[in-house]
Short mmCIF file of C-alpha atoms and ligand atoms in Angstrom, two decimals:
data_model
loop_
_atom_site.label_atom_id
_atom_site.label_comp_id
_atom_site.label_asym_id
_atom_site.label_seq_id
_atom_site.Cartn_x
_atom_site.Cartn_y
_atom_site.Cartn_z
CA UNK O 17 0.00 0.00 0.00
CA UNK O 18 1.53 3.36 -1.28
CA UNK O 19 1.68 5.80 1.32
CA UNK O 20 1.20 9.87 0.65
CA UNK O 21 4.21 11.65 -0.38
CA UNK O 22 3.53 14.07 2.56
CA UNK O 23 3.24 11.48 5.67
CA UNK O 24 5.86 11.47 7.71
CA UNK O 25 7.11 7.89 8.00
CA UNK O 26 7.26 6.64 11.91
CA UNK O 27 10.72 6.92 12.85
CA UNK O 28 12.26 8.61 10.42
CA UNK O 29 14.17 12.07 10.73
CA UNK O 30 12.67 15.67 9.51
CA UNK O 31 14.81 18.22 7.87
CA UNK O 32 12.15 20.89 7.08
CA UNK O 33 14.61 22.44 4.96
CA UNK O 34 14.19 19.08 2.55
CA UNK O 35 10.06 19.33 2.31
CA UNK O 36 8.72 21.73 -0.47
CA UNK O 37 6.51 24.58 0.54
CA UNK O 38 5.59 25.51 -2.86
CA UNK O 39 4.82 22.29 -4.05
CA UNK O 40 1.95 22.02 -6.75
CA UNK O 41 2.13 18.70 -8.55
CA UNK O 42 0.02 16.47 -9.81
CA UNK O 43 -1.50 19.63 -10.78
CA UNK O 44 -0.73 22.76 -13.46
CA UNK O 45 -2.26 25.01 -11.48
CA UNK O 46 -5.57 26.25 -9.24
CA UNK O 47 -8.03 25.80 -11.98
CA UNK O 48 -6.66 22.28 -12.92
CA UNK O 49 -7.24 21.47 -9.07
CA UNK O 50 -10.39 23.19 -8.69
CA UNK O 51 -12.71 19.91 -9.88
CA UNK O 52 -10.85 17.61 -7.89
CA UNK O 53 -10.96 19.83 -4.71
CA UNK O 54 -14.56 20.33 -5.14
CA UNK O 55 -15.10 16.49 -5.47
CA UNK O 56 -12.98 16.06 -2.31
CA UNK O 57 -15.50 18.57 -0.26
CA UNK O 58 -18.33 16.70 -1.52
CA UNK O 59 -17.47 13.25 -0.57
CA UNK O 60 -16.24 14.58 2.66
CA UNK O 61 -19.49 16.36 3.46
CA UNK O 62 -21.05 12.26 2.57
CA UNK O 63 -18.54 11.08 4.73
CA UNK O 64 -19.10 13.20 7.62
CA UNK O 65 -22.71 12.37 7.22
CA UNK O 66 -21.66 8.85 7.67
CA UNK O 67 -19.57 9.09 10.35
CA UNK O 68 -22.41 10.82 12.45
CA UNK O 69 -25.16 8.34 11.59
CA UNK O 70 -22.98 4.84 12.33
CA UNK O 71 -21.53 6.96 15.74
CA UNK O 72 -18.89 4.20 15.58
CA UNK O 73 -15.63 5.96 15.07
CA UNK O 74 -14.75 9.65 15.71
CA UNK O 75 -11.86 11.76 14.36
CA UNK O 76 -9.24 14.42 15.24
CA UNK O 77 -7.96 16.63 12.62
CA UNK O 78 -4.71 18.28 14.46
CA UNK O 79 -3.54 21.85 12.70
CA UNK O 80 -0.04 23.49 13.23
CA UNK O 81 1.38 26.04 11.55
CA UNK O 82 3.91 28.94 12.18
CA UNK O 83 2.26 32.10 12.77
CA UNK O 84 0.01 33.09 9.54
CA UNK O 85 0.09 29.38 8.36
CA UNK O 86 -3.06 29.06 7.02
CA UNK O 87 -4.62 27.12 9.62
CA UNK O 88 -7.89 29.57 9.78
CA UNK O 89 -8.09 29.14 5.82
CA UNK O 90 -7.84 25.63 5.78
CA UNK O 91 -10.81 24.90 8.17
CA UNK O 92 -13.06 28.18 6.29
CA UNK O 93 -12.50 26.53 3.09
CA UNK O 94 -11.99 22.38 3.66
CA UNK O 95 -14.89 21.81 5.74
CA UNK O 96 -16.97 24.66 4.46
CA UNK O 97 -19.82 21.86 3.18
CA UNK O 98 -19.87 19.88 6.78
CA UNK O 99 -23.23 19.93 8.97
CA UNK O 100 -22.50 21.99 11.90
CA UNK O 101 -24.32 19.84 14.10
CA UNK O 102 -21.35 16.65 13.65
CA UNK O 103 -18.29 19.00 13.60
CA UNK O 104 -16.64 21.21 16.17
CA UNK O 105 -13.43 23.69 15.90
CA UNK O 106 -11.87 24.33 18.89
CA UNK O 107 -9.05 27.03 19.38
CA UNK O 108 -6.24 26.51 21.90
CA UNK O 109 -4.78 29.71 23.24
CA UNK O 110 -2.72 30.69 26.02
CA UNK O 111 -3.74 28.35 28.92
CA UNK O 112 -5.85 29.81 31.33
CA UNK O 113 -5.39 29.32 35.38
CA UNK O 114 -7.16 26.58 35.64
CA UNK O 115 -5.77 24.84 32.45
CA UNK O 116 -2.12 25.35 33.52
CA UNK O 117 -3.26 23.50 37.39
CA UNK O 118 -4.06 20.31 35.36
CA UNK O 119 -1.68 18.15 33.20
CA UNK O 120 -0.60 19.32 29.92
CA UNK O 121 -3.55 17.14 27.89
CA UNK O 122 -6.29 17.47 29.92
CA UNK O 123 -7.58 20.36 28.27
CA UNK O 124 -7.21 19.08 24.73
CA UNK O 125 -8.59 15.58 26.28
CA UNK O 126 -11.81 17.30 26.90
CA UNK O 127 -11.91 18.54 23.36
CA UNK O 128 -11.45 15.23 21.87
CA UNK O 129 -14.33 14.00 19.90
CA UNK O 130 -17.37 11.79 20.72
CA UNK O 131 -18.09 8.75 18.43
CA UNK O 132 -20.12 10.38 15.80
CA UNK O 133 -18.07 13.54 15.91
CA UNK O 134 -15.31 15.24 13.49
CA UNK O 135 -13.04 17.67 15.78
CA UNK O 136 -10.61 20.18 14.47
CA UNK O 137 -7.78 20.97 16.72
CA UNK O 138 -6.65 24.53 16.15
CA UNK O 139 -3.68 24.29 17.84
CA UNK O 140 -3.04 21.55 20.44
CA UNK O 141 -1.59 19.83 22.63
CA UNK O 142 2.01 20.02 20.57
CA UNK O 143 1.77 23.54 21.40
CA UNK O 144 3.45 22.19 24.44
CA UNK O 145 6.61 20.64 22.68
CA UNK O 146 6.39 23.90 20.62
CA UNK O 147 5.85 27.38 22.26
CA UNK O 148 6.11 26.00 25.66
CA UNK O 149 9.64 24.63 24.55
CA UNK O 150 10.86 27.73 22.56
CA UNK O 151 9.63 30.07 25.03
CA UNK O 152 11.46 27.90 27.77
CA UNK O 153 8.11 27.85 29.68
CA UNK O 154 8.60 24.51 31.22
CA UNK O 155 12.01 23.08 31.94
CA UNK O 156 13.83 20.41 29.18
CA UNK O 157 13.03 17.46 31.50
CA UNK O 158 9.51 18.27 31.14
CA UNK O 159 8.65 18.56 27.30
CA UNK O 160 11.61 16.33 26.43
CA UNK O 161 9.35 12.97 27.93
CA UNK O 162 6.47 14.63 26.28
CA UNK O 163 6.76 13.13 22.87
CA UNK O 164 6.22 9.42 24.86
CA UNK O 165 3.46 10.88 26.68
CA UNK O 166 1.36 12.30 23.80
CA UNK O 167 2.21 9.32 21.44
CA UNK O 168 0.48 6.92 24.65
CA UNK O 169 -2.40 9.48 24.60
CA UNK O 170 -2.63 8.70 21.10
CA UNK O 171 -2.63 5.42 20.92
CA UNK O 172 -5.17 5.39 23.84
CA UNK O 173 -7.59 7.25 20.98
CA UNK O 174 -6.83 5.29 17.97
CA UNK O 175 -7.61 2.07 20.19
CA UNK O 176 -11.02 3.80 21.19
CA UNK O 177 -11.80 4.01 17.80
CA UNK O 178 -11.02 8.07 17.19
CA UNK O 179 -9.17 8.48 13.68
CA UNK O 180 -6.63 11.21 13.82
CA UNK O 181 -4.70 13.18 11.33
CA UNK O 182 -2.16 15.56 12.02
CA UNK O 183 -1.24 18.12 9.62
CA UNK O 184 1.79 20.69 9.54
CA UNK O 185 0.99 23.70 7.19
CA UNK O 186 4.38 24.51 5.92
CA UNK O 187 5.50 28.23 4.57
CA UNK O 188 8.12 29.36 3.56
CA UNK O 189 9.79 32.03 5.85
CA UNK O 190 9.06 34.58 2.64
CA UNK O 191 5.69 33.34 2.26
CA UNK O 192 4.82 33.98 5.97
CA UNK O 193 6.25 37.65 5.24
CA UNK O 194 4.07 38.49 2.41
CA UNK O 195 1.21 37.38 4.28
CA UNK O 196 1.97 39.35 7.44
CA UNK O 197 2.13 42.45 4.83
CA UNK O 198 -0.78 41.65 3.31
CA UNK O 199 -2.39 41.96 6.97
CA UNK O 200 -0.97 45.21 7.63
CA UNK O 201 -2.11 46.57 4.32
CA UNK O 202 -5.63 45.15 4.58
CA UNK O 203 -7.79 47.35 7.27
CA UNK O 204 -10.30 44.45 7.00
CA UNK O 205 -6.85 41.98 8.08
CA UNK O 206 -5.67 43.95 11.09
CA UNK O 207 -7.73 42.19 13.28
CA UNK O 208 -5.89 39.12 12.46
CA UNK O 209 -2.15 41.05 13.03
CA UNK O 210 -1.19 40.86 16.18
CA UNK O 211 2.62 41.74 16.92
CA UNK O 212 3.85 39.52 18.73
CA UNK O 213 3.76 37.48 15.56
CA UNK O 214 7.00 39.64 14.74
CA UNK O 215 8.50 38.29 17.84
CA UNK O 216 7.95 35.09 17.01
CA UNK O 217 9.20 35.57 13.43
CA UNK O 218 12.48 35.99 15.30
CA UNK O 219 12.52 32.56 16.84
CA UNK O 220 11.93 30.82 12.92
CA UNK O 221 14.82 28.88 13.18
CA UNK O 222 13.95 27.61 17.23
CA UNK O 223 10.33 26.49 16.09
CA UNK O 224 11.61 25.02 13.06
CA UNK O 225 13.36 22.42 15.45
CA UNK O 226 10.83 22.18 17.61
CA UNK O 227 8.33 20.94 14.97
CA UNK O 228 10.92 18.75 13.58
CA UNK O 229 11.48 16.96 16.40
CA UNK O 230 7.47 16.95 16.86
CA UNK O 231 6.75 14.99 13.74
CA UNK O 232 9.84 12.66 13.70
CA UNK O 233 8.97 11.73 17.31
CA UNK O 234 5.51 11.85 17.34
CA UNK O 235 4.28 10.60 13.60
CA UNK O 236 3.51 6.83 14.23
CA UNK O 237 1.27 4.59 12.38
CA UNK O 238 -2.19 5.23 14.35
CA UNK O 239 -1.44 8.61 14.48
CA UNK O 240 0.79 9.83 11.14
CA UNK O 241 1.83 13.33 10.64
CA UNK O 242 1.31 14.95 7.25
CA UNK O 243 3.40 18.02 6.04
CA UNK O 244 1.28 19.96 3.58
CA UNK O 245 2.82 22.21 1.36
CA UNK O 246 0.89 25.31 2.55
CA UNK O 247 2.83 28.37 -0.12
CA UNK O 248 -0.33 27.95 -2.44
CA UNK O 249 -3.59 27.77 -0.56
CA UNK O 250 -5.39 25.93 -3.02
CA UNK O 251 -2.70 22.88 -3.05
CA UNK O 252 -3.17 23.33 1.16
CA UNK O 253 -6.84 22.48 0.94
CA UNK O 254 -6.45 19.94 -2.01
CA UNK O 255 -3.68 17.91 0.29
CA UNK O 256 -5.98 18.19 3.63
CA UNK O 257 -8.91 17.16 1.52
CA UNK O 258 -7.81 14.45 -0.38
CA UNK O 259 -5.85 12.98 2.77
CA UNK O 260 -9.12 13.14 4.96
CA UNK O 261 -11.43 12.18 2.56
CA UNK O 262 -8.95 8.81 2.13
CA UNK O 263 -8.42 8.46 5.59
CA UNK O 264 -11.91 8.64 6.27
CA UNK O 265 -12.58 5.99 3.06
CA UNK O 266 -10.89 3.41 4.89
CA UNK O 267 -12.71 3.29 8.16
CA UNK O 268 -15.53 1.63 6.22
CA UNK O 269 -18.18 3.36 7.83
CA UNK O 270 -21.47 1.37 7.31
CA UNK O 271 -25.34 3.38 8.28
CA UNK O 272 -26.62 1.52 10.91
CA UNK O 273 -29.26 -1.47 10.62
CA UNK O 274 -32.97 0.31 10.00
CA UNK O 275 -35.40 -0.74 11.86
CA UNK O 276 -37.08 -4.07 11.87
CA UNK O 277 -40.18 -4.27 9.24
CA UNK O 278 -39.57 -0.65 7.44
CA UNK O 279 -41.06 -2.37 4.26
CA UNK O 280 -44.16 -2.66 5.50
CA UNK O 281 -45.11 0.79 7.18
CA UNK O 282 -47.42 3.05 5.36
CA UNK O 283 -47.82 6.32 6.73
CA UNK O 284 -51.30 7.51 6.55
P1 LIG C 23 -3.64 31.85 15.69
O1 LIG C 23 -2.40 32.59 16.06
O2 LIG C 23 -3.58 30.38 16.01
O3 LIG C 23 -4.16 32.14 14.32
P2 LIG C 23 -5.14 33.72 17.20
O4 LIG C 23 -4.22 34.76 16.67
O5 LIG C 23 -6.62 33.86 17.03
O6 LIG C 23 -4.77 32.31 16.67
P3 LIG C 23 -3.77 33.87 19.63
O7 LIG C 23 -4.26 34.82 20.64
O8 LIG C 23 -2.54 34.15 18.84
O9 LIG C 23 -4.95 33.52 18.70
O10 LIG C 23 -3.71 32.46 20.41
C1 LIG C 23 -2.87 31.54 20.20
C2 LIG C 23 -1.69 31.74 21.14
O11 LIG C 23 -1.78 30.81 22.20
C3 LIG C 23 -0.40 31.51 20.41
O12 LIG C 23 0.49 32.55 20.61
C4 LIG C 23 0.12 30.22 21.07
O13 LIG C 23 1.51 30.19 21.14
C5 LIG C 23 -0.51 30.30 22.44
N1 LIG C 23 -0.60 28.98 23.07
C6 LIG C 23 -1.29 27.90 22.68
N2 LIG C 23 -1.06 26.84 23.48
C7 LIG C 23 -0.18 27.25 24.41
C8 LIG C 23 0.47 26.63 25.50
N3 LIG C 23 0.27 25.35 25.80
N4 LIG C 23 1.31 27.37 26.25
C9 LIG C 23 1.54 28.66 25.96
N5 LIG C 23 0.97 29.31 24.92
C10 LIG C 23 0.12 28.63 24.17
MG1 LIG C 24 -2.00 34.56 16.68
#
């Protein structure tokens, strides 16, 4: 069984550096993708359908990005078609009091999806072998036994029947520039600029390390990492569609039984 080209294979080592940002093969360009992509959202919107009527399986779409990623994009455009009622976005920002009193993945643990549901992690719990680790908020010691601990939580959710996909949205450091001007020239965008995004721009090179070690530790087979060459939005949402939607194939989801003697009702 052929594997995507953007997986990360379990055990072996990232150099960022060596996966394209700007990738846009099989296809020409947008329009050439544009069929397929729209395909893609419609199956997935069947899919997701599925999923919420057998309520046998759930799953857990994990984004990461650097700052201005694309991670809002992806889930506005990718899962523009799903019914609200079976999917749920949930944002992870700064831990609050409370959150930082508990262990690291109790928070995201109580985001994690019931059978039946599709959850989109914006953000997550790797924020904890990634800002936390940069920013030197907890001690080496602590996020360095991490990668064991979220690879066991994991596996705990795979076995529980919980399919999840974990995609890095990678940039280019010039891409993520052009973006960040494109928020300062837009008055509609400056909302979204915040500038401590400039700070972090700084520290490329630290989260760049920290995300490789994420995916070469933490991409196994129940749980696989995908890098998505993120440069061109529309090759973004074709990869995150096309990987769900064939992810999603394979749980051979079945609707549940109908009820006995449906044949023979008339309703009067
Ligand atoms: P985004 O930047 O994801 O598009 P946003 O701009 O709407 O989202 P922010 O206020 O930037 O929201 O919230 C995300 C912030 O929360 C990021 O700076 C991120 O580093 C921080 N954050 C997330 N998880 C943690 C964590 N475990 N520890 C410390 N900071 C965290
Ligand atoms: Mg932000």
């Amino acid at each position: 069984m052929s594997h995507s080209p953007f997986r990360v294979e379990p055990g072996k080592k990232v150099n960022l550096s060596h996966w394209p940002t700007d990738e846009t093969s099989p296809f020409k360009d947008k329009d050439q993708a544009k069929p397929t992509i729209k395909k893609n959202l419609e199956r997935l919107i069947e899919l997701q359908e599925l999923l919420y009527a057998s309520a046998s399986h759930s799953v857990l779409i994990v984004l990461q990005a650097m700052d201005a990623g694309g991670k809002d994009g992806a889930i506005e455009h990718v899962f523009s078609g799903v019914n609200p009622q079976g999917c749920n976005v949930t944002s992870f920002k700064v831990p609050s009091h409370l959150e930082k009193a508990h262990d690291f993945l109790w928070r995201h643990h109580l985001a994690c999806p019931p059978k039946g549901m599709m959850e989109i992690f914006n953000r997550s719990h790797y924020e904890s072998v990634l800002v936390e680790r940069v920013h030197k908020l907890v001690p080496k010691e602590v996020w360095s036994r991490r990668y064991d601990q979220i690879n066991d939580f994991e596996r705990m959710l795979t076995a529980e029947n919980t399919l999840v996909l974990k995609f890095f949205l990678h940039i280019s450091k010039a891409e993520q520039k052009k973006r960040l001007e494109a928020r300062l020239e837009d008055k509609t965008k400056h909302w979204k600029f915040d500038p401590n995004d400039l700070t972090e721009r700084k520290k490329w090179d630290e989260y760049t390390g920290a995300f490789e070690d994420a995916l070469q530790n933490c991409s196994t087979e129940e749980a696989p990492w995908y890098v998505v060459p993120s440069d061109h939005k529309w090759f973004r949402n074709w990869v995150l569609s096309d990987t769900i939607v064939r992810a999603m194939e394979k749980l051979n989801l079945k609707y549940p039984p109908a009820a006995e003697g449906l044949d023979d009702i008339k309703i009067h």
